[in-house]
Amino acid sequence: QFHLVDSGGGLVQPGGSLTLSCTASGFNLDTYTVAWFRQAPGKEREGVSCLSASDRITKHAGSVKGRFIVSRGTAKNTVYLQMNSLKPEDTAVYYCGAHWGPGSDICQLVSDKGQYDYWGQGTQVTVSS
């Protein structure tokens, strides 16, 4: 069965760092554009970062630019979201989504789940002292 698994969330103090993993089960992610999203209680889901299938294009929301890094692991089935200088407002459930497109340079922070072939179950990130 093919699916995505989000992991790496937890409790961290303001200013700290966490690295989230988006791991594919049953297939490789190297032909997929992967995007990260988050949803805080009472708020709409928002796009955070994305990495094109070609690895040439990355995009970040203005609220995380300069603090978050998205990268593909050496293993073909994992994409990471490195989150630095975390703030309390980064607290949310984080999800990854994957859209098939070998060699594509398209990378968009579209938060509609229907735009993705696979969607993770989410991992909680809490930033608090």
JSON list of C-alpha atoms in Angstrom, two decimals:
[
{"chain": "A", "resi": 1, "resn": "GLN", "atom": "CA", "xyz": [0.00, 0.00, 0.00]},
{"chain": "A", "resi": 2, "resn": "PHE", "atom": "CA", "xyz": [1.33, 3.42, -0.96]},
{"chain": "A", "resi": 3, "resn": "HIS", "atom": "CA", "xyz": [1.27, 6.25, 1.55]},
{"chain": "A", "resi": 4, "resn": "LEU", "atom": "CA", "xyz": [3.24, 9.09, 3.15]},
{"chain": "A", "resi": 5, "resn": "VAL", "atom": "CA", "xyz": [4.33, 9.24, 6.76]},
{"chain": "A", "resi": 6, "resn": "ASP", "atom": "CA", "xyz": [5.05, 12.57, 8.48]},
{"chain": "A", "resi": 7, "resn": "SER", "atom": "CA", "xyz": [7.32, 12.41, 11.52]},
{"chain": "A", "resi": 8, "resn": "GLY", "atom": "CA", "xyz": [9.72, 14.43, 13.67]},
{"chain": "A", "resi": 9, "resn": "GLY", "atom": "CA", "xyz": [7.33, 16.75, 15.44]},
{"chain": "A", "resi": 10, "resn": "GLY", "atom": "CA", "xyz": [7.51, 17.53, 19.14]},
{"chain": "A", "resi": 11, "resn": "LEU", "atom": "CA", "xyz": [7.81, 20.20, 21.79]},
{"chain": "A", "resi": 12, "resn": "VAL", "atom": "CA", "xyz": [10.59, 22.76, 21.37]},
{"chain": "A", "resi": 13, "resn": "GLN", "atom": "CA", "xyz": [11.43, 26.06, 23.04]},
{"chain": "A", "resi": 14, "resn": "PRO", "atom": "CA", "xyz": [11.28, 29.34, 21.10]},
{"chain": "A", "resi": 15, "resn": "GLY", "atom": "CA", "xyz": [14.46, 29.78, 19.10]},
{"chain": "A", "resi": 16, "resn": "GLY", "atom": "CA", "xyz": [14.98, 26.05, 18.83]},
{"chain": "A", "resi": 17, "resn": "SER", "atom": "CA", "xyz": [15.06, 23.74, 15.82]},
{"chain": "A", "resi": 18, "resn": "LEU", "atom": "CA", "xyz": [13.25, 20.65, 14.59]},
{"chain": "A", "resi": 19, "resn": "THR", "atom": "CA", "xyz": [13.55, 18.58, 11.44]},
{"chain": "A", "resi": 20, "resn": "LEU", "atom": "CA", "xyz": [10.44, 16.94, 10.03]},
{"chain": "A", "resi": 21, "resn": "SER", "atom": "CA", "xyz": [10.52, 13.95, 7.69]},
{"chain": "A", "resi": 22, "resn": "CYS", "atom": "CA", "xyz": [8.11, 13.03, 4.92]},
{"chain": "A", "resi": 23, "resn": "THR", "atom": "CA", "xyz": [8.71, 9.38, 4.08]},
{"chain": "A", "resi": 24, "resn": "ALA", "atom": "CA", "xyz": [7.08, 7.48, 1.26]},
{"chain": "A", "resi": 25, "resn": "SER", "atom": "CA", "xyz": [6.08, 3.88, 1.79]},
{"chain": "A", "resi": 26, "resn": "GLY", "atom": "CA", "xyz": [5.86, 1.67, -1.26]},
{"chain": "A", "resi": 27, "resn": "PHE", "atom": "CA", "xyz": [7.27, 4.17, -3.74]},
{"chain": "A", "resi": 28, "resn": "ASN", "atom": "CA", "xyz": [10.10, 6.68, -4.24]},
{"chain": "A", "resi": 29, "resn": "LEU", "atom": "CA", "xyz": [9.66, 10.43, -3.88]},
{"chain": "A", "resi": 30, "resn": "ASP", "atom": "CA", "xyz": [12.32, 11.41, -6.42]},
{"chain": "A", "resi": 31, "resn": "THR", "atom": "CA", "xyz": [9.72, 11.92, -9.17]},
{"chain": "A", "resi": 32, "resn": "TYR", "atom": "CA", "xyz": [7.37, 13.94, -6.97]},
{"chain": "A", "resi": 33, "resn": "THR", "atom": "CA", "xyz": [7.08, 17.58, -6.04]},
{"chain": "A", "resi": 34, "resn": "VAL", "atom": "CA", "xyz": [6.71, 17.66, -2.27]},
{"chain": "A", "resi": 35, "resn": "ALA", "atom": "CA", "xyz": [5.08, 20.42, -0.28]},
{"chain": "A", "resi": 36, "resn": "TRP", "atom": "CA", "xyz": [4.71, 21.04, 3.44]},
{"chain": "A", "resi": 37, "resn": "PHE", "atom": "CA", "xyz": [1.63, 22.57, 5.02]},
{"chain": "A", "resi": 38, "resn": "ARG", "atom": "CA", "xyz": [0.49, 23.40, 8.51]},
{"chain": "A", "resi": 39, "resn": "GLN", "atom": "CA", "xyz": [-2.76, 23.99, 10.30]},
{"chain": "A", "resi": 40, "resn": "ALA", "atom": "CA", "xyz": [-3.12, 25.58, 13.69]},
{"chain": "A", "resi": 41, "resn": "PRO", "atom": "CA", "xyz": [-6.30, 25.26, 15.78]},
{"chain": "A", "resi": 42, "resn": "GLY", "atom": "CA", "xyz": [-8.99, 27.56, 14.48]},
{"chain": "A", "resi": 43, "resn": "LYS", "atom": "CA", "xyz": [-6.94, 28.60, 11.46]},
{"chain": "A", "resi": 44, "resn": "GLU", "atom": "CA", "xyz": [-6.94, 27.63, 7.81]},
{"chain": "A", "resi": 45, "resn": "ARG", "atom": "CA", "xyz": [-4.34, 25.30, 6.41]},
{"chain": "A", "resi": 46, "resn": "GLU", "atom": "CA", "xyz": [-1.43, 27.20, 4.89]},
{"chain": "A", "resi": 47, "resn": "GLY", "atom": "CA", "xyz": [1.42, 26.25, 2.60]},
{"chain": "A", "resi": 48, "resn": "VAL", "atom": "CA", "xyz": [4.84, 26.44, 4.23]},
{"chain": "A", "resi": 49, "resn": "SER", "atom": "CA", "xyz": [7.50, 25.17, 1.83]},
{"chain": "A", "resi": 50, "resn": "CYS", "atom": "CA", "xyz": [7.82, 23.11, -1.34]},
{"chain": "A", "resi": 51, "resn": "LEU", "atom": "CA", "xyz": [10.50, 21.37, -3.37]},
{"chain": "A", "resi": 52, "resn": "SER", "atom": "CA", "xyz": [10.08, 20.64, -7.06]},
{"chain": "A", "resi": 53, "resn": "ALA", "atom": "CA", "xyz": [10.61, 17.13, -8.42]},
{"chain": "A", "resi": 54, "resn": "SER", "atom": "CA", "xyz": [13.70, 18.43, -10.26]},
{"chain": "A", "resi": 55, "resn": "ASP", "atom": "CA", "xyz": [15.15, 19.73, -6.96]},
{"chain": "A", "resi": 56, "resn": "ARG", "atom": "CA", "xyz": [15.87, 23.02, -8.75]},
{"chain": "A", "resi": 57, "resn": "ILE", "atom": "CA", "xyz": [13.00, 25.02, -7.29]},
{"chain": "A", "resi": 58, "resn": "THR", "atom": "CA", "xyz": [12.06, 25.70, -3.66]},
{"chain": "A", "resi": 59, "resn": "LYS", "atom": "CA", "xyz": [9.48, 28.10, -2.31]},
{"chain": "A", "resi": 60, "resn": "HIS", "atom": "CA", "xyz": [8.68, 29.26, 1.21]},
{"chain": "A", "resi": 61, "resn": "ALA", "atom": "CA", "xyz": [5.88, 31.24, 2.76]},
{"chain": "A", "resi": 62, "resn": "GLY", "atom": "CA", "xyz": [6.91, 34.71, 3.84]},
{"chain": "A", "resi": 63, "resn": "SER", "atom": "CA", "xyz": [6.39, 33.79, 7.49]},
{"chain": "A", "resi": 64, "resn": "VAL", "atom": "CA", "xyz": [9.10, 31.10, 7.36]},
{"chain": "A", "resi": 65, "resn": "LYS", "atom": "CA", "xyz": [11.49, 32.40, 4.70]},
{"chain": "A", "resi": 66, "resn": "GLY", "atom": "CA", "xyz": [15.05, 32.42, 5.97]},
{"chain": "A", "resi": 67, "resn": "ARG", "atom": "CA", "xyz": [14.18, 30.03, 8.81]},
{"chain": "A", "resi": 68, "resn": "PHE", "atom": "CA", "xyz": [12.93, 26.83, 7.10]},
{"chain": "A", "resi": 69, "resn": "ILE", "atom": "CA", "xyz": [14.84, 24.66, 4.63]},
{"chain": "A", "resi": 70, "resn": "VAL", "atom": "CA", "xyz": [13.29, 21.90, 2.50]},
{"chain": "A", "resi": 71, "resn": "SER", "atom": "CA", "xyz": [15.53, 19.21, 1.05]},
{"chain": "A", "resi": 72, "resn": "ARG", "atom": "CA", "xyz": [15.48, 15.73, -0.40]},
{"chain": "A", "resi": 73, "resn": "GLY", "atom": "CA", "xyz": [17.35, 12.99, 1.38]},
{"chain": "A", "resi": 74, "resn": "THR", "atom": "CA", "xyz": [19.95, 10.73, -0.23]},
{"chain": "A", "resi": 75, "resn": "ALA", "atom": "CA", "xyz": [17.48, 7.90, 0.12]},
{"chain": "A", "resi": 76, "resn": "LYS", "atom": "CA", "xyz": [14.91, 8.36, -2.62]},
{"chain": "A", "resi": 77, "resn": "ASN", "atom": "CA", "xyz": [11.88, 8.11, -0.37]},
{"chain": "A", "resi": 78, "resn": "THR", "atom": "CA", "xyz": [12.32, 11.01, 2.09]},
{"chain": "A", "resi": 79, "resn": "VAL", "atom": "CA", "xyz": [12.00, 14.80, 2.03]},
{"chain": "A", "resi": 80, "resn": "TYR", "atom": "CA", "xyz": [12.94, 16.89, 5.05]},
{"chain": "A", "resi": 81, "resn": "LEU", "atom": "CA", "xyz": [11.76, 20.20, 6.48]},
{"chain": "A", "resi": 82, "resn": "GLN", "atom": "CA", "xyz": [14.41, 21.75, 8.68]},
{"chain": "A", "resi": 83, "resn": "MET", "atom": "CA", "xyz": [12.85, 24.39, 10.91]},
{"chain": "A", "resi": 84, "resn": "ASN", "atom": "CA", "xyz": [15.13, 26.87, 12.68]},
{"chain": "A", "resi": 85, "resn": "SER", "atom": "CA", "xyz": [14.54, 29.84, 14.97]},
{"chain": "A", "resi": 86, "resn": "LEU", "atom": "CA", "xyz": [11.11, 28.49, 15.80]},
{"chain": "A", "resi": 87, "resn": "LYS", "atom": "CA", "xyz": [8.46, 30.85, 17.14]},
{"chain": "A", "resi": 88, "resn": "PRO", "atom": "CA", "xyz": [5.29, 30.15, 19.13]},
{"chain": "A", "resi": 89, "resn": "GLU", "atom": "CA", "xyz": [3.27, 31.05, 16.03]},
{"chain": "A", "resi": 90, "resn": "ASP", "atom": "CA", "xyz": [4.85, 28.09, 14.23]},
{"chain": "A", "resi": 91, "resn": "THR", "atom": "CA", "xyz": [2.82, 25.79, 16.47]},
{"chain": "A", "resi": 92, "resn": "ALA", "atom": "CA", "xyz": [0.59, 23.62, 14.27]},
{"chain": "A", "resi": 93, "resn": "VAL", "atom": "CA", "xyz": [0.07, 20.18, 12.80]},
{"chain": "A", "resi": 94, "resn": "TYR", "atom": "CA", "xyz": [2.42, 19.84, 9.84]},
{"chain": "A", "resi": 95, "resn": "TYR", "atom": "CA", "xyz": [1.57, 17.75, 6.78]},
{"chain": "A", "resi": 96, "resn": "CYS", "atom": "CA", "xyz": [3.38, 16.85, 3.60]},
{"chain": "A", "resi": 97, "resn": "GLY", "atom": "CA", "xyz": [1.83, 16.27, 0.19]},
{"chain": "A", "resi": 98, "resn": "ALA", "atom": "CA", "xyz": [3.34, 14.72, -2.94]},
{"chain": "A", "resi": 99, "resn": "HIS", "atom": "CA", "xyz": [2.41, 15.40, -6.57]},
{"chain": "A", "resi": 100, "resn": "TRP", "atom": "CA", "xyz": [3.85, 13.20, -9.33]},
{"chain": "A", "resi": 101, "resn": "GLY", "atom": "CA", "xyz": [5.84, 14.99, -12.05]},
{"chain": "A", "resi": 102, "resn": "PRO", "atom": "CA", "xyz": [9.27, 13.62, -13.07]},
{"chain": "A", "resi": 103, "resn": "GLY", "atom": "CA", "xyz": [11.75, 16.42, -13.66]},
{"chain": "A", "resi": 104, "resn": "SER", "atom": "CA", "xyz": [9.16, 19.11, -13.04]},
{"chain": "A", "resi": 105, "resn": "ASP", "atom": "CA", "xyz": [10.23, 22.62, -11.95]},
{"chain": "A", "resi": 106, "resn": "ILE", "atom": "CA", "xyz": [6.74, 23.39, -10.70]},
{"chain": "A", "resi": 107, "resn": "CYS", "atom": "CA", "xyz": [6.54, 24.10, -6.98]},
{"chain": "A", "resi": 108, "resn": "GLN", "atom": "CA", "xyz": [3.41, 25.72, -5.58]},
{"chain": "A", "resi": 109, "resn": "LEU", "atom": "CA", "xyz": [2.07, 26.16, -2.07]},
{"chain": "A", "resi": 110, "resn": "VAL", "atom": "CA", "xyz": [-1.43, 25.02, -3.00]},
{"chain": "A", "resi": 111, "resn": "SER", "atom": "CA", "xyz": [-3.14, 23.76, 0.13]},
{"chain": "A", "resi": 112, "resn": "ASP", "atom": "CA", "xyz": [-5.93, 21.88, -1.63]},
{"chain": "A", "resi": 113, "resn": "LYS", "atom": "CA", "xyz": [-5.43, 18.18, -0.81]},
{"chain": "A", "resi": 114, "resn": "GLY", "atom": "CA", "xyz": [-7.02, 17.28, -4.13]},
{"chain": "A", "resi": 115, "resn": "GLN", "atom": "CA", "xyz": [-3.95, 18.66, -5.93]},
{"chain": "A", "resi": 116, "resn": "TYR", "atom": "CA", "xyz": [-1.74, 15.94, -4.43]},
{"chain": "A", "resi": 117, "resn": "ASP", "atom": "CA", "xyz": [-1.46, 12.25, -5.14]},
{"chain": "A", "resi": 118, "resn": "TYR", "atom": "CA", "xyz": [-0.48, 11.44, -1.56]},
{"chain": "A", "resi": 119, "resn": "TRP", "atom": "CA", "xyz": [-0.92, 13.22, 1.77]},
{"chain": "A", "resi": 120, "resn": "GLY", "atom": "CA", "xyz": [0.65, 12.46, 5.14]},
{"chain": "A", "resi": 121, "resn": "GLN", "atom": "CA", "xyz": [-1.22, 12.03, 8.42]},
{"chain": "A", "resi": 122, "resn": "GLY", "atom": "CA", "xyz": [0.40, 15.03, 10.09]},
{"chain": "A", "resi": 123, "resn": "THR", "atom": "CA", "xyz": [2.85, 15.58, 12.94]},
{"chain": "A", "resi": 124, "resn": "GLN", "atom": "CA", "xyz": [2.34, 18.02, 15.81]},
{"chain": "A", "resi": 125, "resn": "VAL", "atom": "CA", "xyz": [4.87, 20.81, 16.35]},
{"chain": "A", "resi": 126, "resn": "THR", "atom": "CA", "xyz": [4.54, 22.84, 19.55]},
{"chain": "A", "resi": 127, "resn": "VAL", "atom": "CA", "xyz": [6.78, 25.82, 20.23]},
{"chain": "A", "resi": 128, "resn": "SER", "atom": "CA", "xyz": [6.52, 26.90, 23.84]},
{"chain": "A", "resi": 129, "resn": "SER", "atom": "CA", "xyz": [8.66, 27.77, 26.83]}
]
